[in-house]
Amino acid sequence: YDMIYESAGLVTEFGWVVEMAIPFRGLRFPGRNAQSWRMDFWRNRPRESRFQYSWAAYDRDENCWPCQWGTVDGIEGVEPGAGLELLPALVAYQSGALNDGGDFESAEVKAEPSLGIAYAISSELTAEATVNPDFSQVESDVAQIDVNSTFALFYPEKRPFFQEGSDLFSTYFNAVYTRQINDPLAAAKMTWRNGSSSLAYLGAYDEHSIIILPFEEQSRFVENGRSWSNIARFRRDLGESSHLGFIGTDRRFVGGGSGSLAGVDGHLRLSESNAIRFQALASHSEEVDNLALVPDSAFNASTFGDGGYSGGLDGERFWGHALRMQAGRSTAVYEIDIDYQELSPTFRADNGFHPSNNFRLLMAELEAIKRLEEHPLLEYVSGDLGLARKWNFDGVRKDEWITANVELRLRAAQTGFHAQYLASNELFHDIRFDGIWQAHICTSTQPWDQLRFGGNYNHGHRIARYELVMGREIAWGVWADIKPINRLLVSGSYNRIHSDDHDTDERLFSQSVFRSAVNLQLSRRLSLRVVTQYNDRWDSWDLDPLITYRVNSLSVFYFGSTHDYRDLTLAEHGTSGWTLTERQFFLKFQYLFQL
């Protein structure tokens, strides 16, 4: 949820003061003369320890947070927001790339308009739409260590249109993952709230759609042209902190192929500390009929679902299901959770994110915390123990593990330590790997206002999944946020992983990722950001500078560029080393009109 409001701050000799003027027309509330609102004001105060203050008092044995908010009465004669907002934008860009002959070619300068529309039909019903949206200002995804992963990676949604209101589509399964709408030409949202009931809809026409093919031990990731997506969500609150919800998604490809999903979910609060959560989903898939999308004959010939279906995209149709049940008890000093999940071999979520299926998983976790109000060094100590076992739908035990965690929070310099030990036995590619283990430790601290840093170290015996042997794996990373002056923040991180064969000491794989971000706030409205990223698995450097002039949260001017470099050898051109392979300059201006 985003809105326009005015704010101002001032540092005084005693501390600081902030004022916020929030217009009633930016809020949604029932259209009646006298209002009674549940509300809380919350403050985090990071000093030696991170103190937290709230207007309302909280009982840690009560697991419902909004139930304990305060009540504000006496608001009279105000009207909820209604009206029309237009957000036109113009993007100009010029791209270039390395051609097959090894020469860098720049394309013509192009310009494209776009339009965002938001209309508050009433205090209960709002509608939004965007046509030809551009997300140039969104920074590049943080590179992840993927050298030993056989599944598609999850990246958070950063595009403003899809971020706002995303909580309405959130369920216990990732039934909705809006990044599946990869390159929308147009999209629309509608939300309706009336008392305890809410309804949300999201629709989009995508020009370059992504398909994730999930299987038991791997997933594939392909692109398949244009598609229509429709997503609907209904939720009914049942008293305080309980609800029942329904979700439905449907994606249809231009030229054939579709994926649909529907289900029910709920949260039942049995008492102040006890609750049950559940979700059940059914999916129906009609595959795209195009084996060439995955140019791998062995993969296309593989089978799943008791051998009834082939791995390749050949137009087959099938149903699948997913089920999750969780029971938990949460008090001030301990928490217990028991969680059961299952995804059938034919379950797919075309508008969601589930890169694996064909498993039944049972987990149990016990967590305890000891708060040390009088201790001179420690703020709290917590620990948890987790057990899990995983089978496939043929009843074959695929994985089992036990984890133990300990966390310490010190009173000095916001310093914390976390340690974990994992022991596991896994069946992977019909090979039994027993004796898997990993020890993990991480820490973070902020000794001064100008410096915050931390790091992690992992060591153990883990499966090298592409070599199908046990490896001695070491992974570590460091990060830091440096603020030499109030207007400048420099952030950096470095992560590395490598594995050696347990028996021969041969190096199996390695990968390093570096990322830095420099943010300079030149004035209240003008800022500069430069993101740099290096990934040695792909021998790639990325450089993304961006200048932003912000009138308010939605009226903004952007000017930026992206530069991608690869370590290449072009013998026929007599060149080698770091080469610019792709580049784009872009300029974007958008301005909000409130009518």
Coordinates of C-alpha atoms in Angstrom, one line a residue:
Y1 CA 0.0 0.0 0.0
D2 CA 1.4 3.4 -1.0
M3 CA 0.0 6.9 -0.6
I4 CA 1.0 10.6 -0.8
Y5 CA 1.5 12.4 2.5
E6 CA 3.7 15.3 3.8
S7 CA 6.4 14.8 6.4
A8 CA 9.3 16.8 8.0
G9 CA 12.0 16.1 10.5
L10 CA 14.3 18.1 12.7
V11 CA 17.3 17.1 14.8
T12 CA 17.3 19.1 18.1
E13 CA 19.7 19.3 21.1
F14 CA 17.5 16.7 22.9
G15 CA 16.9 14.2 20.0
W16 CA 14.7 14.5 17.0
V17 CA 11.1 15.4 16.0
V18 CA 9.1 14.2 13.1
E19 CA 5.7 15.4 11.9
M20 CA 3.5 13.5 9.4
A21 CA 0.4 15.0 7.8
I22 CA -1.7 12.1 6.4
P23 CA -4.7 13.2 4.4
F24 CA -8.0 11.3 5.1
R25 CA -8.6 10.9 1.4
G26 CA -5.5 8.6 1.3
L27 CA -7.1 6.2 3.8
R28 CA -9.8 3.7 3.4
F29 CA -12.5 3.4 6.1
P30 CA -16.2 3.0 6.5
G31 CA -18.4 5.9 5.3
R32 CA -20.1 6.8 8.6
N33 CA -20.1 10.0 10.7
A34 CA -18.4 8.6 13.9
Q35 CA -15.3 6.5 13.5
S36 CA -13.6 4.1 15.9
W37 CA -10.2 2.8 14.8
R38 CA -7.9 0.2 16.2
M39 CA -4.4 1.6 16.0
D40 CA -0.8 1.3 17.4
F41 CA 2.3 3.4 17.2
W42 CA 5.6 1.5 17.2
R43 CA 9.2 2.7 17.5
N44 CA 12.4 0.8 17.0
R45 CA 15.3 2.6 18.9
P46 CA 18.7 1.1 17.9
R47 CA 21.3 2.0 20.4
E48 CA 23.6 -0.5 22.3
S49 CA 20.5 -2.8 22.2
R50 CA 17.5 -2.5 19.9
F51 CA 14.8 -1.2 22.2
Q52 CA 11.2 -1.3 21.0
Y53 CA 8.4 0.9 22.3
S54 CA 4.7 0.7 21.6
W55 CA 1.6 2.8 22.4
A56 CA -0.4 -0.4 23.2
A57 CA 0.9 -2.9 25.8
Y58 CA 1.6 -6.5 24.5
D59 CA 1.2 -9.9 26.2
R60 CA 3.8 -12.3 24.8
D61 CA 1.5 -15.2 25.5
E62 CA -1.0 -13.7 23.1
N63 CA -0.1 -14.6 19.5
C64 CA -2.5 -12.1 17.9
W65 CA -0.8 -8.7 17.4
P66 CA -3.7 -6.5 16.1
C67 CA -6.0 -7.9 18.8
Q68 CA -4.0 -5.9 21.3
W69 CA -3.9 -2.5 19.6
G70 CA -5.4 0.5 21.2
T71 CA -8.7 2.2 20.2
V72 CA -9.0 5.7 18.9
D73 CA -12.5 7.3 19.2
G74 CA -13.8 10.8 18.5
I75 CA -13.0 10.9 14.8
E76 CA -16.1 12.6 13.3
G77 CA -17.1 14.3 10.1
V78 CA -14.4 12.9 7.9
E79 CA -14.9 11.2 4.5
P80 CA -12.9 8.3 3.0
G81 CA -10.8 8.7 -0.1
A82 CA -12.4 8.7 -3.5
G83 CA -11.3 10.0 -6.8
L84 CA -9.0 9.4 -9.8
E85 CA -5.2 9.3 -10.0
L86 CA -3.3 9.3 -13.3
L87 CA 0.4 8.4 -13.5
P88 CA 1.6 9.0 -17.0
A89 CA 5.3 8.2 -17.8
L90 CA 7.7 8.6 -20.7
V91 CA 10.7 6.3 -21.1
A92 CA 13.5 7.0 -23.6
Y93 CA 16.2 4.4 -24.0
Q94 CA 19.1 3.4 -26.2
S95 CA 20.5 -0.2 -26.1
G96 CA 23.6 -1.8 -27.4
A97 CA 25.0 -5.4 -27.5
L98 CA 28.0 -7.4 -28.8
N99 CA 27.1 -9.0 -32.2
D100 CA 28.1 -12.4 -33.5
G101 CA 31.1 -10.9 -35.2
G102 CA 32.5 -9.5 -31.9
D103 CA 31.6 -5.9 -32.6
F104 CA 29.6 -3.7 -30.3
E105 CA 26.4 -2.4 -32.0
S106 CA 24.2 0.4 -30.6
A107 CA 20.6 0.5 -31.6
E108 CA 18.5 3.6 -32.3
V109 CA 17.1 5.8 -29.5
K110 CA 13.5 4.8 -28.8
A111 CA 10.7 6.3 -26.6
E112 CA 7.7 4.7 -25.2
P113 CA 4.8 6.1 -23.2
S114 CA 3.0 4.3 -20.3
L115 CA 0.1 5.1 -18.1
G116 CA -1.0 4.1 -14.6
I117 CA -4.6 4.6 -13.4
A118 CA -6.0 4.3 -9.9
Y119 CA -9.6 5.0 -9.1
A120 CA -11.2 4.9 -5.7
I121 CA -14.8 4.0 -6.7
S122 CA -15.8 4.0 -3.0
S123 CA -14.2 3.6 0.4
E124 CA -14.7 -0.2 -0.2
L125 CA -13.7 -0.6 -3.8
T126 CA -10.6 0.6 -5.7
A127 CA -9.2 -0.2 -9.1
E128 CA -5.8 0.1 -10.6
A129 CA -4.4 -0.4 -14.1
T130 CA -1.1 0.0 -15.9
V131 CA -0.4 0.1 -19.7
N132 CA 3.0 -0.6 -21.1
P133 CA 4.7 -0.3 -17.7
D134 CA 8.5 0.2 -17.5
F135 CA 10.5 -0.8 -14.5
S136 CA 13.9 0.7 -15.5
Q137 CA 14.4 2.2 -12.0
V138 CA 14.3 -1.2 -10.3
E139 CA 17.8 -2.3 -9.4
S140 CA 19.2 -5.6 -10.6
D141 CA 18.5 -8.8 -8.6
V142 CA 21.1 -9.7 -5.9
A143 CA 23.2 -12.5 -7.4
Q144 CA 22.8 -15.8 -5.6
I145 CA 25.2 -18.8 -5.2
D146 CA 23.6 -21.3 -7.6
V147 CA 26.6 -23.5 -8.6
N148 CA 25.2 -26.5 -6.7
S149 CA 21.5 -25.9 -7.0
T150 CA 19.3 -28.0 -9.3
F151 CA 16.2 -25.9 -8.7
A152 CA 15.0 -22.5 -10.0
L153 CA 15.9 -19.7 -7.6
F154 CA 13.4 -17.4 -5.8
Y155 CA 13.9 -13.6 -6.3
P156 CA 11.8 -11.0 -4.4
E157 CA 9.4 -8.8 -6.2
K158 CA 10.7 -5.2 -6.5
R159 CA 8.3 -3.7 -9.1
P160 CA 6.1 -1.1 -7.5
F161 CA 2.8 -2.1 -9.2
F162 CA 3.1 -5.7 -8.1
Q163 CA 4.5 -4.9 -4.6
E164 CA 1.5 -2.8 -3.5
G165 CA -1.2 -5.0 -2.2
S166 CA 0.8 -8.2 -2.5
D167 CA -0.1 -9.3 1.0
L168 CA -3.7 -9.8 -0.3
F169 CA -2.5 -12.7 -2.4
S170 CA -0.2 -14.2 0.2
T171 CA -1.0 -17.8 1.4
Y172 CA 0.9 -20.6 3.1
F173 CA 1.9 -22.0 -0.3
N174 CA 3.5 -19.7 -2.9
A175 CA 0.4 -20.0 -5.0
V176 CA 1.0 -16.4 -6.4
Y177 CA 4.5 -15.3 -7.4
T178 CA 4.0 -12.1 -9.5
R179 CA 7.5 -12.4 -11.1
Q180 CA 5.9 -15.1 -13.2
I181 CA 4.3 -12.1 -15.0
N182 CA 7.7 -11.3 -16.5
D183 CA 7.2 -8.5 -19.1
P184 CA 3.6 -7.2 -18.9
L185 CA 2.2 -5.1 -21.7
A186 CA -0.8 -4.3 -19.4
A187 CA -2.0 -5.2 -15.9
A188 CA -4.9 -4.4 -13.7
K189 CA -5.8 -4.8 -10.0
M190 CA -9.0 -4.5 -8.1
T191 CA -9.6 -4.7 -4.3
W192 CA -12.8 -4.7 -2.3
R193 CA -13.1 -4.6 1.5
N194 CA -16.4 -4.7 3.4
G195 CA -16.2 -5.3 7.1
S196 CA -14.7 -8.8 7.6
S197 CA -14.7 -9.6 3.9
S198 CA -12.1 -8.7 1.3
L199 CA -11.7 -9.6 -2.4
A200 CA -8.8 -9.0 -4.7
Y201 CA -8.2 -9.5 -8.4
L202 CA -5.0 -9.2 -10.6
G203 CA -4.9 -9.6 -14.3
A204 CA -2.1 -9.2 -16.8
Y205 CA -1.1 -9.7 -20.4
D206 CA 2.5 -10.9 -20.5
E207 CA 4.7 -10.6 -23.6
H208 CA 7.6 -12.9 -22.6
S209 CA 6.2 -15.5 -20.2
I210 CA 8.3 -17.8 -18.0
I211 CA 7.5 -21.5 -17.4
I212 CA 9.0 -23.3 -14.4
L213 CA 8.8 -27.1 -14.8
P214 CA 9.0 -28.7 -11.3
F215 CA 10.1 -32.3 -10.7
E216 CA 11.3 -34.3 -7.7
E217 CA 15.0 -33.5 -7.9
Q218 CA 15.3 -30.7 -10.4
S219 CA 13.4 -28.0 -12.2
R220 CA 13.7 -26.4 -15.7
F221 CA 13.2 -22.8 -16.6
V222 CA 12.0 -21.8 -20.1
E223 CA 10.5 -18.8 -21.9
N224 CA 7.4 -19.2 -24.0
G225 CA 6.0 -16.0 -25.5
R226 CA 2.7 -14.4 -24.6
S227 CA 0.1 -15.3 -22.0
W228 CA -2.9 -14.0 -20.1
S229 CA -2.9 -14.3 -16.3
N230 CA -6.0 -14.0 -14.0
I231 CA -5.6 -14.2 -10.2
A232 CA -8.5 -13.9 -7.6
R233 CA -8.4 -14.0 -3.9
F234 CA -11.3 -13.9 -1.3
R235 CA -10.8 -13.8 2.4
R236 CA -13.3 -13.8 5.3
D237 CA -12.2 -12.9 8.8
L238 CA -13.7 -15.0 11.5
G239 CA -13.5 -13.0 14.7
E240 CA -10.0 -11.9 15.8
S241 CA -7.0 -13.5 14.1
S242 CA -8.9 -16.3 12.4
H243 CA -9.8 -16.4 8.7
L244 CA -11.0 -18.5 5.8
G245 CA -9.7 -17.8 2.3
F246 CA -10.1 -18.9 -1.3
I247 CA -7.6 -18.5 -4.1
G248 CA -7.8 -19.1 -7.9
T249 CA -5.2 -18.5 -10.6
D250 CA -5.3 -19.1 -14.4
R251 CA -2.7 -18.6 -17.1
R252 CA -3.3 -19.2 -20.7
F253 CA -0.7 -19.0 -23.5
V254 CA -1.4 -17.5 -26.9
G255 CA -1.1 -20.5 -29.2
G256 CA -2.2 -23.1 -26.6
G257 CA -1.3 -24.4 -23.2
S258 CA -2.6 -23.3 -19.8
G259 CA -2.2 -23.8 -16.0
S260 CA -5.0 -23.3 -13.4
L261 CA -5.1 -23.6 -9.7
A262 CA -7.8 -23.3 -7.0
G263 CA -7.8 -23.8 -3.3
V264 CA -8.9 -23.0 0.2
D265 CA -6.9 -21.9 3.2
G266 CA -7.5 -20.9 6.8
H267 CA -6.1 -19.9 10.2
L268 CA -8.1 -21.0 13.2
R269 CA -7.2 -19.4 16.5
L270 CA -8.2 -21.9 19.2
S271 CA -7.0 -19.9 22.1
E272 CA -4.6 -17.0 23.0
S273 CA -1.6 -19.3 22.3
N274 CA -2.9 -22.1 20.1
A275 CA -3.7 -22.0 16.4
I276 CA -4.2 -24.3 13.3
R277 CA -3.3 -23.3 9.8
F278 CA -4.2 -25.2 6.6
Q279 CA -4.3 -25.0 2.8
A280 CA -5.5 -27.3 0.1
L281 CA -4.9 -26.7 -3.6
A282 CA -5.8 -28.4 -6.8
S283 CA -4.1 -27.7 -10.1
H284 CA -4.8 -28.5 -13.8
S285 CA -2.1 -28.3 -16.4
E286 CA -2.4 -28.4 -20.2
E287 CA 1.2 -28.2 -21.4
V288 CA 2.4 -26.1 -24.2
D289 CA 3.0 -28.4 -27.2
N290 CA 6.6 -27.6 -28.1
L291 CA 9.4 -30.0 -27.3
A292 CA 12.0 -27.6 -28.7
L293 CA 11.6 -25.3 -25.7
V294 CA 13.9 -27.7 -23.8
P295 CA 16.5 -28.9 -26.3
D296 CA 17.4 -32.0 -24.2
S297 CA 16.3 -35.3 -25.6
A298 CA 17.0 -37.2 -22.4
F299 CA 14.9 -34.8 -20.4
N300 CA 12.1 -34.9 -22.9
A301 CA 12.1 -38.7 -22.8
S302 CA 12.0 -38.8 -18.9
T303 CA 8.7 -39.6 -17.2
F304 CA 6.9 -38.6 -14.0
G305 CA 3.6 -39.4 -12.3
D306 CA 4.1 -43.2 -12.2
G307 CA 5.5 -43.0 -15.7
G308 CA 2.2 -41.7 -17.1
Y309 CA 3.6 -38.4 -18.4
S310 CA 6.8 -37.3 -20.2
G311 CA 9.1 -34.6 -19.0
G312 CA 9.0 -32.6 -22.2
L313 CA 6.4 -30.0 -23.1
D314 CA 4.3 -32.1 -25.5
G315 CA 0.7 -30.9 -24.7
E316 CA -0.2 -33.4 -22.0
R317 CA -3.0 -32.7 -19.6
F318 CA -3.1 -33.7 -15.9
W319 CA -4.4 -32.8 -12.4
G320 CA -2.3 -32.3 -9.3
H321 CA -2.8 -31.3 -5.6
A322 CA -1.0 -29.7 -2.7
L323 CA -1.9 -29.9 1.0
R324 CA -0.5 -28.3 4.1
M325 CA -1.5 -28.6 7.8
Q326 CA 0.2 -26.8 10.7
A327 CA -0.5 -26.8 14.4
G328 CA 1.3 -24.5 16.7
R329 CA 1.5 -23.2 20.3
S330 CA 3.2 -19.9 21.0
T331 CA 3.9 -18.4 24.4
A332 CA 6.3 -15.9 25.9
V333 CA 9.0 -18.5 26.5
Y334 CA 8.5 -21.3 24.0
E335 CA 6.9 -22.2 20.7
I336 CA 6.0 -25.6 19.2
D337 CA 5.1 -26.3 15.6
I338 CA 4.1 -29.4 13.7
D339 CA 3.9 -29.0 10.0
Y340 CA 2.8 -31.5 7.3
Q341 CA 3.1 -30.8 3.5
E342 CA 2.6 -32.8 0.4
L343 CA 2.8 -31.9 -3.4
S344 CA 1.8 -34.5 -5.9
P345 CA 4.1 -35.4 -8.8
T346 CA 1.7 -33.6 -11.2
F347 CA 1.2 -30.5 -9.1
R348 CA 2.2 -27.2 -10.8
A349 CA 1.5 -23.6 -9.9
D350 CA 1.9 -21.6 -13.2
N351 CA 1.3 -18.3 -11.4
G352 CA 3.2 -19.3 -8.3
F353 CA 6.6 -20.6 -7.3
H354 CA 7.0 -24.3 -6.5
P355 CA 10.2 -25.6 -8.3
S356 CA 9.8 -29.1 -6.8
N357 CA 7.0 -31.6 -6.2
N358 CA 6.4 -35.3 -5.6
F359 CA 7.1 -35.2 -1.9
R360 CA 5.5 -35.7 1.5
L361 CA 7.2 -33.8 4.3
L362 CA 6.6 -33.9 8.1
M363 CA 8.4 -31.4 10.3
A364 CA 8.4 -30.7 14.1
E365 CA 10.1 -27.8 15.8
L366 CA 10.5 -26.7 19.4
E367 CA 11.9 -23.2 20.2
A368 CA 12.6 -21.6 23.6
I369 CA 13.8 -18.2 24.6
K370 CA 15.2 -16.9 27.9
R371 CA 15.1 -13.1 28.3
L372 CA 17.7 -11.8 30.7
E373 CA 16.4 -8.4 31.9
E374 CA 19.0 -8.1 34.7
H375 CA 22.1 -9.6 32.9
P376 CA 24.8 -7.0 32.3
L377 CA 26.0 -8.6 29.0
L378 CA 23.2 -10.8 27.5
E379 CA 19.8 -9.5 26.4
Y380 CA 18.4 -13.0 25.6
V381 CA 19.3 -16.6 24.7
S382 CA 17.2 -18.7 22.4
G383 CA 17.5 -22.2 20.9
D384 CA 15.4 -24.5 18.8
L385 CA 15.4 -28.2 17.8
G386 CA 13.9 -29.3 14.5
L387 CA 13.2 -32.8 13.0
A388 CA 12.0 -33.6 9.5
R389 CA 11.4 -36.6 7.2
K390 CA 10.6 -36.5 3.5
W391 CA 9.2 -39.2 1.2
N392 CA 8.1 -39.3 -2.4
F393 CA 4.6 -40.5 -3.5
D394 CA 6.0 -44.0 -4.0
G395 CA 6.8 -44.2 -0.3
V396 CA 10.6 -44.0 -0.8
R397 CA 12.4 -42.1 2.0
K398 CA 14.2 -39.2 0.2
D399 CA 15.5 -37.1 3.1
E400 CA 15.6 -36.8 6.8
W401 CA 17.3 -34.2 9.0
I402 CA 17.8 -32.8 12.4
T403 CA 18.8 -29.2 13.2
A404 CA 19.8 -27.5 16.4
N405 CA 20.1 -23.7 16.6
V406 CA 21.4 -21.3 19.3
E407 CA 21.2 -17.5 19.2
L408 CA 22.7 -15.0 21.6
R409 CA 21.9 -11.3 21.7
L410 CA 24.3 -9.0 23.5
R411 CA 23.5 -5.7 25.0
A412 CA 26.5 -4.0 23.5
A413 CA 26.7 -2.6 19.9
Q414 CA 23.6 -4.5 18.7
T415 CA 25.7 -7.6 18.5
G416 CA 24.3 -11.1 17.9
F417 CA 25.5 -14.6 17.3
H418 CA 23.8 -17.5 15.7
A419 CA 25.0 -21.1 15.4
Q420 CA 23.4 -24.2 13.8
Y421 CA 24.3 -27.8 13.3
L422 CA 22.5 -30.0 10.7
A423 CA 22.7 -33.8 10.3
S424 CA 21.0 -35.4 7.3
N425 CA 20.6 -38.6 5.2
E426 CA 19.4 -38.2 1.7
L427 CA 18.6 -40.3 -1.4
F428 CA 19.6 -38.3 -4.5
H429 CA 19.6 -39.8 -8.0
D430 CA 19.1 -43.3 -6.5
I431 CA 22.3 -42.9 -4.5
R432 CA 22.1 -43.0 -0.7
F433 CA 24.2 -40.3 0.9
D434 CA 24.4 -40.9 4.7
G435 CA 26.4 -38.8 7.1
I436 CA 25.6 -35.4 5.6
W437 CA 26.4 -32.6 8.2
Q438 CA 27.0 -28.9 8.3
A439 CA 28.1 -26.5 11.0
H440 CA 27.1 -22.9 10.6
I441 CA 28.0 -19.7 12.5
C442 CA 27.1 -16.1 11.8
T443 CA 27.4 -12.7 13.6
S444 CA 26.4 -9.1 13.1
T445 CA 27.3 -5.9 15.0
Q446 CA 27.1 -2.2 14.9
P447 CA 29.9 -0.7 17.0
W448 CA 29.3 2.8 15.7
D449 CA 26.5 4.7 14.0
Q450 CA 28.8 4.9 10.9
L451 CA 29.5 1.1 10.7
R452 CA 27.5 -2.1 10.7
F453 CA 29.0 -5.4 9.6
G454 CA 28.8 -9.2 9.9
G455 CA 29.7 -12.5 8.4
N456 CA 29.0 -16.2 8.2
Y457 CA 30.9 -19.4 7.9
N458 CA 29.6 -22.9 7.0
H459 CA 31.6 -26.1 6.9
G460 CA 30.5 -29.7 6.4
H461 CA 29.9 -32.8 4.2
R462 CA 27.3 -32.0 1.5
I463 CA 26.2 -33.6 -1.8
A464 CA 27.9 -32.2 -4.9
R465 CA 24.6 -32.6 -6.9
Y466 CA 26.0 -32.4 -10.5
E467 CA 29.0 -34.7 -9.7
L468 CA 26.9 -37.1 -7.6
V469 CA 29.6 -37.5 -4.9
M470 CA 30.0 -36.4 -1.3
G471 CA 31.9 -33.2 -1.0
R472 CA 33.7 -31.3 1.8
E473 CA 32.0 -28.0 1.4
I474 CA 33.0 -24.6 2.8
A475 CA 30.9 -21.5 2.3
W476 CA 31.5 -18.1 3.9
G477 CA 30.6 -14.5 3.4
V478 CA 31.1 -11.0 4.8
W479 CA 29.0 -7.8 4.5
A480 CA 29.2 -4.2 5.7
D481 CA 27.2 -1.0 5.7
I482 CA 29.4 2.1 6.0
K483 CA 28.0 5.6 6.5
P484 CA 30.9 8.1 6.6
I485 CA 28.5 11.0 6.4
N486 CA 24.7 11.3 7.0
R487 CA 23.9 11.5 3.3
L488 CA 26.2 8.7 2.1
L489 CA 25.7 4.9 2.6
V490 CA 28.1 2.4 1.1
S491 CA 27.0 -1.3 1.3
G492 CA 29.1 -4.3 0.2
S493 CA 29.0 -8.1 0.4
Y494 CA 31.2 -11.0 -0.7
N495 CA 30.1 -14.6 -0.7
R496 CA 32.1 -17.7 -1.7
I497 CA 31.5 -21.4 -1.8
H498 CA 33.7 -24.4 -2.8
S499 CA 33.6 -28.1 -2.5
D500 CA 36.3 -30.8 -2.7
D501 CA 35.7 -34.5 -3.3
H502 CA 35.5 -36.3 0.1
D503 CA 37.7 -39.2 -1.2
T504 CA 40.1 -37.7 -3.8
D505 CA 40.4 -34.1 -2.7
E506 CA 39.6 -33.0 -6.3
R507 CA 38.0 -29.6 -6.5
L508 CA 34.3 -30.2 -7.5
F509 CA 33.0 -26.6 -7.9
S510 CA 33.5 -23.1 -6.6
Q511 CA 31.7 -19.8 -7.0
S512 CA 32.2 -16.2 -5.7
V513 CA 29.7 -13.3 -5.8
F514 CA 30.5 -9.7 -4.9
R515 CA 28.0 -6.8 -4.7
S516 CA 28.3 -3.2 -3.7
A517 CA 25.8 -0.3 -3.6
V518 CA 26.6 3.3 -3.1
N519 CA 23.7 5.6 -2.2
L520 CA 24.2 9.3 -2.0
Q521 CA 21.3 11.6 -0.9
L522 CA 22.3 14.9 -2.4
S523 CA 19.2 16.7 -1.2
R524 CA 15.7 15.9 0.0
R525 CA 14.7 15.2 -3.6
L526 CA 17.9 14.3 -5.5
S527 CA 19.8 11.1 -5.0
L528 CA 22.4 9.0 -6.7
R529 CA 22.8 5.2 -6.6
V530 CA 25.5 3.0 -8.2
V531 CA 25.2 -0.8 -8.0
T532 CA 28.2 -3.0 -8.9
Q533 CA 28.1 -6.8 -9.0
Y534 CA 30.6 -9.6 -9.9
N535 CA 29.9 -13.3 -10.4
D536 CA 32.9 -15.5 -11.2
R537 CA 30.8 -18.5 -12.3
W538 CA 29.7 -16.5 -15.4
D539 CA 32.8 -14.3 -15.5
S540 CA 30.5 -11.3 -15.4
W541 CA 30.6 -7.7 -14.1
D542 CA 27.5 -5.5 -13.8
L543 CA 27.5 -1.7 -13.3
D544 CA 24.2 0.1 -12.8
P545 CA 24.2 3.8 -12.0
L546 CA 20.9 5.7 -11.4
I547 CA 20.1 9.4 -10.7
T548 CA 16.7 10.1 -9.1
Y549 CA 14.8 13.4 -8.6
R550 CA 11.7 12.7 -6.5
V551 CA 9.0 15.3 -6.2
N552 CA 7.0 12.9 -4.1
S553 CA 6.8 9.1 -3.8
L554 CA 5.2 8.8 -7.3
S555 CA 6.3 11.9 -9.2
V556 CA 9.8 11.0 -10.1
F557 CA 12.5 11.6 -12.8
Y558 CA 15.1 8.8 -13.4
F559 CA 18.2 8.8 -15.5
G560 CA 20.4 5.7 -15.5
S561 CA 22.2 3.0 -17.4
T562 CA 23.2 -0.7 -17.2
H563 CA 26.5 -2.1 -18.3
D564 CA 27.3 -5.8 -18.5
Y565 CA 30.8 -7.0 -19.0
R566 CA 32.1 -10.6 -19.6
D567 CA 35.6 -12.0 -19.5
L568 CA 35.8 -13.1 -23.2
T569 CA 38.5 -14.3 -25.6
L570 CA 37.8 -13.3 -29.2
A571 CA 40.7 -14.9 -31.1
E572 CA 39.5 -13.8 -34.5
H573 CA 39.5 -10.2 -33.4
G574 CA 42.8 -10.5 -31.4
T575 CA 41.2 -9.3 -28.2
S576 CA 40.7 -10.9 -24.8
G577 CA 39.7 -9.9 -21.3
W578 CA 36.8 -7.9 -20.0
T579 CA 34.5 -6.9 -22.8
L580 CA 31.3 -4.8 -22.7
T581 CA 28.6 -7.2 -24.0
E582 CA 25.4 -5.3 -23.2
R583 CA 24.5 -1.7 -22.4
Q584 CA 21.5 0.5 -22.0
F585 CA 20.9 4.1 -21.3
F586 CA 17.4 5.1 -20.1
L587 CA 15.5 8.2 -19.0
K588 CA 12.2 8.1 -17.4
F589 CA 9.8 10.8 -16.2
Q590 CA 6.5 10.1 -14.4
Y591 CA 4.1 12.6 -12.7
L592 CA 1.1 11.9 -10.5
F593 CA -2.1 13.8 -11.2
Q594 CA -4.8 13.6 -8.4
L595 CA -8.2 14.6 -9.7

